[in-house]
Short mmCIF file of N, CA and C and ligand atoms in Angstrom, two decimals:
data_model
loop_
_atom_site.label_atom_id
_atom_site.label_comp_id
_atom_site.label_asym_id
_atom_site.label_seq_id
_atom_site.Cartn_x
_atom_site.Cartn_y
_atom_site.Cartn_z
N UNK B 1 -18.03 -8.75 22.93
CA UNK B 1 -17.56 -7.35 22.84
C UNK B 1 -16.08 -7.33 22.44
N UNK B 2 -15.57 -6.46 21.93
CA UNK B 2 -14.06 -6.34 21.59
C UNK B 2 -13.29 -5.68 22.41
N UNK B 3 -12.48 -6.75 22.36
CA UNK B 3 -11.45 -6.35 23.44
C UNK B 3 -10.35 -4.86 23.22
N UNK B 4 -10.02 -4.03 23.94
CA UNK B 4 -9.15 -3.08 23.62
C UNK B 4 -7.67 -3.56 23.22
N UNK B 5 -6.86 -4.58 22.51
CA UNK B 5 -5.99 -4.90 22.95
C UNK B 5 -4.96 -4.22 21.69
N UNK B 6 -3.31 -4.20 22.68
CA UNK B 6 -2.81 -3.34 21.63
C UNK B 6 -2.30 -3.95 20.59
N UNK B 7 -1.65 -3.20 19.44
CA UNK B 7 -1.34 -3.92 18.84
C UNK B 7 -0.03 -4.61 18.82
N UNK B 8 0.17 -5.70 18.07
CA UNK B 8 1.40 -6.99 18.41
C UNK B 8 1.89 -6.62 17.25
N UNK B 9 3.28 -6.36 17.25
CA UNK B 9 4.65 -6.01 16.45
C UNK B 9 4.64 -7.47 15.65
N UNK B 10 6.04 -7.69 14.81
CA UNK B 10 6.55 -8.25 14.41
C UNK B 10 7.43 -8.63 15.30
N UNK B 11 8.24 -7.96 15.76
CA UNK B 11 8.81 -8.16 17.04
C UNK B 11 8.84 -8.71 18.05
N UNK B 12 7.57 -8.04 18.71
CA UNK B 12 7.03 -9.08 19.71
C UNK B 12 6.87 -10.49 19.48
N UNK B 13 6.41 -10.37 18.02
CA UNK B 13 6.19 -12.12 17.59
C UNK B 13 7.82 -12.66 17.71
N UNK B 14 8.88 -11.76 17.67
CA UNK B 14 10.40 -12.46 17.71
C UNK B 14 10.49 -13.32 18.59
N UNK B 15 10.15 -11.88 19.77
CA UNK B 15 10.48 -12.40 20.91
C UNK B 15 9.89 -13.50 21.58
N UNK B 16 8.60 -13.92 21.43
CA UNK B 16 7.88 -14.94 21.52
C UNK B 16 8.37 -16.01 20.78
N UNK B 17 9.24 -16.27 20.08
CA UNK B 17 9.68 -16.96 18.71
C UNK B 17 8.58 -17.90 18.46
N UNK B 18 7.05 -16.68 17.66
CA UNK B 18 6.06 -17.26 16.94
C UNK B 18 6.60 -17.08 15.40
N UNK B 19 7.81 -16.20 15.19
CA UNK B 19 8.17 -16.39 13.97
C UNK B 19 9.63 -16.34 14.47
N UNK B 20 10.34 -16.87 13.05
CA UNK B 20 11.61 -16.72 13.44
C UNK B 20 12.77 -15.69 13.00
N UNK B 21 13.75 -15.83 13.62
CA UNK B 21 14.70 -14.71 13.04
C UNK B 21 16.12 -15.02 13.98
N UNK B 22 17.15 -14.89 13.16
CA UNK B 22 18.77 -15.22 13.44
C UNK B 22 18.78 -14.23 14.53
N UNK B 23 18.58 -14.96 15.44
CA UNK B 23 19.10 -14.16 17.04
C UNK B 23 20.63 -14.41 17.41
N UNK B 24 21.52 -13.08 17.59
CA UNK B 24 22.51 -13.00 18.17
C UNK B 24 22.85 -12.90 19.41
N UNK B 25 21.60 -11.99 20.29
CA UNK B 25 22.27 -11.90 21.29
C UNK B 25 20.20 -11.77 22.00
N UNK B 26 20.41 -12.40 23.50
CA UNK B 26 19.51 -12.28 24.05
C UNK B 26 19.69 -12.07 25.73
N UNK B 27 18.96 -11.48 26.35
CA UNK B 27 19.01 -11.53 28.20
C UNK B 27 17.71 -11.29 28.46
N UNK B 28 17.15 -10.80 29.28
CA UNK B 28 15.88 -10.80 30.25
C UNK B 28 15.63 -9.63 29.84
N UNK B 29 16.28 -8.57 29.46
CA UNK B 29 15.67 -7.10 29.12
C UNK B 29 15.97 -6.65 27.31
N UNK B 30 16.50 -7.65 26.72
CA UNK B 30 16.60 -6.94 25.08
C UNK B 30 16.91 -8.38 24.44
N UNK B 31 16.69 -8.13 22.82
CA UNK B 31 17.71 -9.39 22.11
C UNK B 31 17.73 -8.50 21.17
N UNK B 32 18.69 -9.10 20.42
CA UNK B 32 19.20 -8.69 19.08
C UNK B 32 19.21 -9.64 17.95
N UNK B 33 18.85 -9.16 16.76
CA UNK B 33 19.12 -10.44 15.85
C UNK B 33 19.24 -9.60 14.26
N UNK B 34 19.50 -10.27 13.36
CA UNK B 34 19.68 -9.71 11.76
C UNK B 34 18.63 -9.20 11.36
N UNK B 35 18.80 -8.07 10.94
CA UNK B 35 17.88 -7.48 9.94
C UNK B 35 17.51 -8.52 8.54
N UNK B 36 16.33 -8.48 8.58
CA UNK B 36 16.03 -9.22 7.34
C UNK B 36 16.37 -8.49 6.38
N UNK B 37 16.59 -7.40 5.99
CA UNK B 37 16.62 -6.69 4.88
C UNK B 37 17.81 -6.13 4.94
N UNK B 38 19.23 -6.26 5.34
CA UNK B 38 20.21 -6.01 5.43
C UNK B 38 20.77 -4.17 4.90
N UNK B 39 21.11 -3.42 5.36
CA UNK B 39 21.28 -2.12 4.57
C UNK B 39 23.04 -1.78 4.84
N UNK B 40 23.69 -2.87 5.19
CA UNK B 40 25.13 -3.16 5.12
C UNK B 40 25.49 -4.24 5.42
N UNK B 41 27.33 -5.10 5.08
CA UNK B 41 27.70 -6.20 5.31
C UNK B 41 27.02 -6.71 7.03
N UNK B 42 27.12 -5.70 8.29
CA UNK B 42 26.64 -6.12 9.36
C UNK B 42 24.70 -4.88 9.60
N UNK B 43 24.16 -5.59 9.66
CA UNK B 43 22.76 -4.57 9.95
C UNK B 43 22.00 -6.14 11.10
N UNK B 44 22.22 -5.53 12.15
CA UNK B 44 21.42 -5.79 13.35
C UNK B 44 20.59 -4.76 13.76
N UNK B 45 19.21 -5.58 14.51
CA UNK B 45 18.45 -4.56 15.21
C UNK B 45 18.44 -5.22 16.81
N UNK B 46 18.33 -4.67 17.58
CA UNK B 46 18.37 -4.56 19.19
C UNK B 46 17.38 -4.65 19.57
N UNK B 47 16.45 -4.40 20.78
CA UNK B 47 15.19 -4.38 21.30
C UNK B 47 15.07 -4.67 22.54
N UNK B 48 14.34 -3.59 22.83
CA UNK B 48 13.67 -4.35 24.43
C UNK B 48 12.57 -5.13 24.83
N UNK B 49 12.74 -5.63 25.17
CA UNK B 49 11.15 -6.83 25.09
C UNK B 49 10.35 -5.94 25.75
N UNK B 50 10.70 -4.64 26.52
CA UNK B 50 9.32 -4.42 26.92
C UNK B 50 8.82 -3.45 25.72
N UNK B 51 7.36 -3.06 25.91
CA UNK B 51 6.41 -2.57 24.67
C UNK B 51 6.68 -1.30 24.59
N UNK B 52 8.06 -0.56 23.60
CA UNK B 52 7.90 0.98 23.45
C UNK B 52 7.86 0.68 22.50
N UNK B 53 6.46 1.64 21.63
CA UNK B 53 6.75 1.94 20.14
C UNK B 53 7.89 2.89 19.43
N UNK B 54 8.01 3.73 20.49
CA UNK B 54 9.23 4.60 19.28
C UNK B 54 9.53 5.35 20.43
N UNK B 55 10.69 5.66 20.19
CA UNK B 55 11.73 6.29 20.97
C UNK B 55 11.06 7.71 21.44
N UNK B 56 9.96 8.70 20.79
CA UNK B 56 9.42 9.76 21.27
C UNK B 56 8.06 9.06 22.44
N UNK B 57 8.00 8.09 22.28
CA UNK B 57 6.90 7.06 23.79
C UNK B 57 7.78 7.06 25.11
N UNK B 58 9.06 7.20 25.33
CA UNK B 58 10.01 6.65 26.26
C UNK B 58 9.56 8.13 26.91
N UNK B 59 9.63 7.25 28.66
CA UNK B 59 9.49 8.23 29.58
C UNK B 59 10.73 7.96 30.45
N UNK B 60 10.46 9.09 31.57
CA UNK B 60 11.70 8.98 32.65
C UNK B 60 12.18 7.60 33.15
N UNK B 61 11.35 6.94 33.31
CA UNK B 61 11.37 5.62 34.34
C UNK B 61 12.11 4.57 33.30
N UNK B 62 12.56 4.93 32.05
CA UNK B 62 12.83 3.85 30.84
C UNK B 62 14.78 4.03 30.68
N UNK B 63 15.09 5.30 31.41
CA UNK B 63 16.45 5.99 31.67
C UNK B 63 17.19 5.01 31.83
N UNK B 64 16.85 3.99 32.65
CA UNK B 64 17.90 2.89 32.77
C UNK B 64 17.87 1.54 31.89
N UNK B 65 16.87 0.99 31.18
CA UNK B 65 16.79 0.50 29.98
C UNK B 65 17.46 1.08 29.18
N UNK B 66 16.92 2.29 29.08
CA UNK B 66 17.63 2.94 27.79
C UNK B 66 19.09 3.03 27.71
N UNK B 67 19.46 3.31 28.77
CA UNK B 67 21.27 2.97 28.80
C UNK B 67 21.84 1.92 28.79
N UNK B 68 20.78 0.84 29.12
CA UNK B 68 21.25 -0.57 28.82
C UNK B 68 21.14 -0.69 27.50
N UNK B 69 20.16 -0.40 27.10
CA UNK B 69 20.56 -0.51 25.27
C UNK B 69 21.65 -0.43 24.76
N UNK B 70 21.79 0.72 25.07
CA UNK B 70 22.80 1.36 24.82
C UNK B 70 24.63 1.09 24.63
N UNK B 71 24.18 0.40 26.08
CA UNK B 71 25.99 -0.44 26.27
C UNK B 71 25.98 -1.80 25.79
N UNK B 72 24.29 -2.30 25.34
CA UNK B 72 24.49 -3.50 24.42
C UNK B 72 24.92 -3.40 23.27
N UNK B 73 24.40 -2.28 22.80
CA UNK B 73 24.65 -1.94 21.27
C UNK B 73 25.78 -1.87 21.08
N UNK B 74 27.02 -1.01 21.91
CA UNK B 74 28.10 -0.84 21.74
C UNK B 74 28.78 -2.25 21.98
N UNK B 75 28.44 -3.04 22.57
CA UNK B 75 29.42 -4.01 22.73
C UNK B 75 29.13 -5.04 21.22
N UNK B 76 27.77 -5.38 21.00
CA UNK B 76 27.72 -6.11 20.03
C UNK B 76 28.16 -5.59 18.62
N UNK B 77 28.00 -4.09 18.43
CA UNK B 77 28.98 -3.34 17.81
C UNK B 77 30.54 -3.47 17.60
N UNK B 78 31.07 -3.46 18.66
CA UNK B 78 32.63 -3.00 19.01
C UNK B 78 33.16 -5.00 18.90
N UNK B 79 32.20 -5.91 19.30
CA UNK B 79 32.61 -7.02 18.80
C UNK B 79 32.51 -7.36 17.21
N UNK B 80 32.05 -6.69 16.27
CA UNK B 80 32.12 -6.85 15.11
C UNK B 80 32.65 -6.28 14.00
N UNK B 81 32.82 -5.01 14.42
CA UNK B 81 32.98 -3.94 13.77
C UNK B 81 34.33 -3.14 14.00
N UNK B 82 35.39 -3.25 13.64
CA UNK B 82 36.61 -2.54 14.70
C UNK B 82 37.25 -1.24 13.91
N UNK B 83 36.30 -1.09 12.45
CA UNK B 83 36.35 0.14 12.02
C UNK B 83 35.63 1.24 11.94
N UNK B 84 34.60 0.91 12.73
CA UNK B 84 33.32 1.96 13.24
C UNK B 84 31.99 1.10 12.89
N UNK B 85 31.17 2.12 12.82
CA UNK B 85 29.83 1.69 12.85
C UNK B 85 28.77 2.86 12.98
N UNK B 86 27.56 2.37 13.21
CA UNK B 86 26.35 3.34 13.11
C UNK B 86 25.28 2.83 13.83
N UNK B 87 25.11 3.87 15.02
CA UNK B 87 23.71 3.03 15.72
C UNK B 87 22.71 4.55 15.30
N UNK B 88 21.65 3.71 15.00
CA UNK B 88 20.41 4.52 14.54
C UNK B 88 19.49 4.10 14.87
N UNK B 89 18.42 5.19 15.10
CA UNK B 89 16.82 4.71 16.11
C UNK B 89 16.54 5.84 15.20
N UNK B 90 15.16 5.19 14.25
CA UNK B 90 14.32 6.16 13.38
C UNK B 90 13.63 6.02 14.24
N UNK B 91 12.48 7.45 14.03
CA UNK B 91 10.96 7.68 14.80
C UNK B 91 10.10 8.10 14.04
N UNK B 92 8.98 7.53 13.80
CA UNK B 92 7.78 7.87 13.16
C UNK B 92 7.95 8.09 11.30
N UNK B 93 6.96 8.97 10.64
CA UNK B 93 6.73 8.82 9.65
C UNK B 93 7.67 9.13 8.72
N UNK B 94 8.16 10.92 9.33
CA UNK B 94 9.31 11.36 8.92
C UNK B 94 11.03 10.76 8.82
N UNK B 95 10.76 9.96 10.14
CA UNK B 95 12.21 8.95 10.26
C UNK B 95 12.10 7.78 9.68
N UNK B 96 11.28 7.90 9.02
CA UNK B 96 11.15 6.18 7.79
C UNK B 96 11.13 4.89 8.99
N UNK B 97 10.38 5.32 10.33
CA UNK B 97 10.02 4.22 10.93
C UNK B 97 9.12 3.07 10.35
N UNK B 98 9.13 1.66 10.48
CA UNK B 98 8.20 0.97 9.71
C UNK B 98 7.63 0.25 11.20
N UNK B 99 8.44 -0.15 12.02
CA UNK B 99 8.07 -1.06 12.83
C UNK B 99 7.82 -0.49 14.25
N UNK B 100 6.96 -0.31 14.68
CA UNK B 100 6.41 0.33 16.13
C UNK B 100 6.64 -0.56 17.23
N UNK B 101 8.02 -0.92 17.22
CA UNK B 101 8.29 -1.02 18.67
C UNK B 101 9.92 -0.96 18.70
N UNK B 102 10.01 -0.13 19.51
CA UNK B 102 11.62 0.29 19.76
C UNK B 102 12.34 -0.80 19.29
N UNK B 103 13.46 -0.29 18.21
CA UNK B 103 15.03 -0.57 17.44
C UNK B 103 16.17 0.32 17.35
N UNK B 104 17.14 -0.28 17.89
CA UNK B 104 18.50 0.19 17.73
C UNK B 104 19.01 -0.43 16.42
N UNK B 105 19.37 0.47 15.11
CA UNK B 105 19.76 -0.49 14.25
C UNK B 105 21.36 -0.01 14.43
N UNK B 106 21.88 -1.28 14.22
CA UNK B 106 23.80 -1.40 14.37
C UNK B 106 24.28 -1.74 12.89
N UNK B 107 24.57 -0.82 12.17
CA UNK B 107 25.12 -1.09 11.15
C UNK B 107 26.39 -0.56 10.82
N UNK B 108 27.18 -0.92 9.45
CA UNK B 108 28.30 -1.54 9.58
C UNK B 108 29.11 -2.65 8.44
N UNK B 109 30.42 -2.41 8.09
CA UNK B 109 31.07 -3.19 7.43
C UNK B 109 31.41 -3.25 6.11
N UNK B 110 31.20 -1.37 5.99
CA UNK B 110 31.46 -0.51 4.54
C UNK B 110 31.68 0.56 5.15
N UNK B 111 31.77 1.48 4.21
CA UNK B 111 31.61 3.04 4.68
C UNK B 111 30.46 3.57 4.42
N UNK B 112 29.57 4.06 5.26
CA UNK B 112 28.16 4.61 5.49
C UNK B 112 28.28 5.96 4.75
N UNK B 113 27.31 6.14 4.31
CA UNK B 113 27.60 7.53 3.82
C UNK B 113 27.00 8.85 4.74
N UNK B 114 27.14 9.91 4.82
CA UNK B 114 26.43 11.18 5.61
C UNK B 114 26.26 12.16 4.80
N UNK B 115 25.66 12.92 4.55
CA UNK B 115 24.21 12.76 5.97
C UNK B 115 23.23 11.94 4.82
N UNK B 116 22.47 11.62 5.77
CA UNK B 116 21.53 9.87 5.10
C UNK B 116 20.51 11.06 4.79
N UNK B 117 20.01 9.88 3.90
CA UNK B 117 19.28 10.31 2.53
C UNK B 117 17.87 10.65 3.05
P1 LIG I 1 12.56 0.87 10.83
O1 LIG I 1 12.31 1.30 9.43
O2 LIG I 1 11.26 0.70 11.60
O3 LIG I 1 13.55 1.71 11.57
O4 LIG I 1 13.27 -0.53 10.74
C1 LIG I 1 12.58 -1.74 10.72
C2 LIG I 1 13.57 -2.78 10.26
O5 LIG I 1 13.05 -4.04 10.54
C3 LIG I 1 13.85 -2.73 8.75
O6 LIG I 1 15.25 -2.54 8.54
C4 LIG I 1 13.37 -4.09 8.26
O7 LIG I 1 14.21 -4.63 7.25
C5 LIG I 1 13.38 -4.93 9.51
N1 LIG I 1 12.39 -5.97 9.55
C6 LIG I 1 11.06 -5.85 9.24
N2 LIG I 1 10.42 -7.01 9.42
C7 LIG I 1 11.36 -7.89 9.86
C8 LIG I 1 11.31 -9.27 10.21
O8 LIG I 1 10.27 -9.92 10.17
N3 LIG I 1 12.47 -9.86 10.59
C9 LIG I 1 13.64 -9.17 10.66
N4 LIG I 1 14.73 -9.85 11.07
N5 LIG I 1 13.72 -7.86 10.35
C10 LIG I 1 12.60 -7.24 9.94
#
């Protein structure tokens, strides 16, 4: 019989390191590593190892993850970047999400343009 099981990110495969990818920063609740597809001189994505697909999935109980993100982003940010930066979390079809499981992207190391395209 088939099992219900959900589906496995790219991501998840990171974090498992069944594939690989330039990890910068890691702890027990997120890692971070390079965007493969770079969309400035610095483009990192963030993550929580636990399983949210997109930022409209996050419930109450995620409030304190989510602020941990949060002060990761800024620091791995504010260590690279000392002329600003851009943290962005697309959602779904309309936000040109591709990958279903929560990303902070940290980009950086030009001037970004506004409002995005
Ligand atoms: P989204 O469009 O979902 O907000 O962003 C997904 C990001 O993940 C894209 O910027 C894309 O370049 C990046 N990405 C997709 N697959 C991989 C991968 O296998 N490795 C890495 N390092 N980045 C990936």
């Amino acid at each position: 019989a088939k099992r219900n099981r959900p589906m496995v990110t790219i991501f998840e495969q990171i974090i498992k390191r069944e594939i690989p990818a330039d990890i910068v920063y890691e702890d027990e609740k997120c890692l971070a590593f390079k965007d493969v597809n770079p969309q400035a001189p610095t483009h990192l994505l963030l993550i929580p190892k636990k399983r949210i697909p997109m930022i409209s999935d996050a419930v109450d109980s995620d409030q304190e993850l989510l602020g941990y993100l949060m002060l990761i982003a800024r620091r791995l940010a504010n260590e690279r970047l000392q002329k600003g930066y851009r943290l962005v979390i697309n959602n779904g079809p309309d936000g040109c999400q591709s990958v279903y499981h929560l990303h902070i992207h940290i980009l950086g190391g030009r001037q970004l343009g506004w409002p995005p395209g």
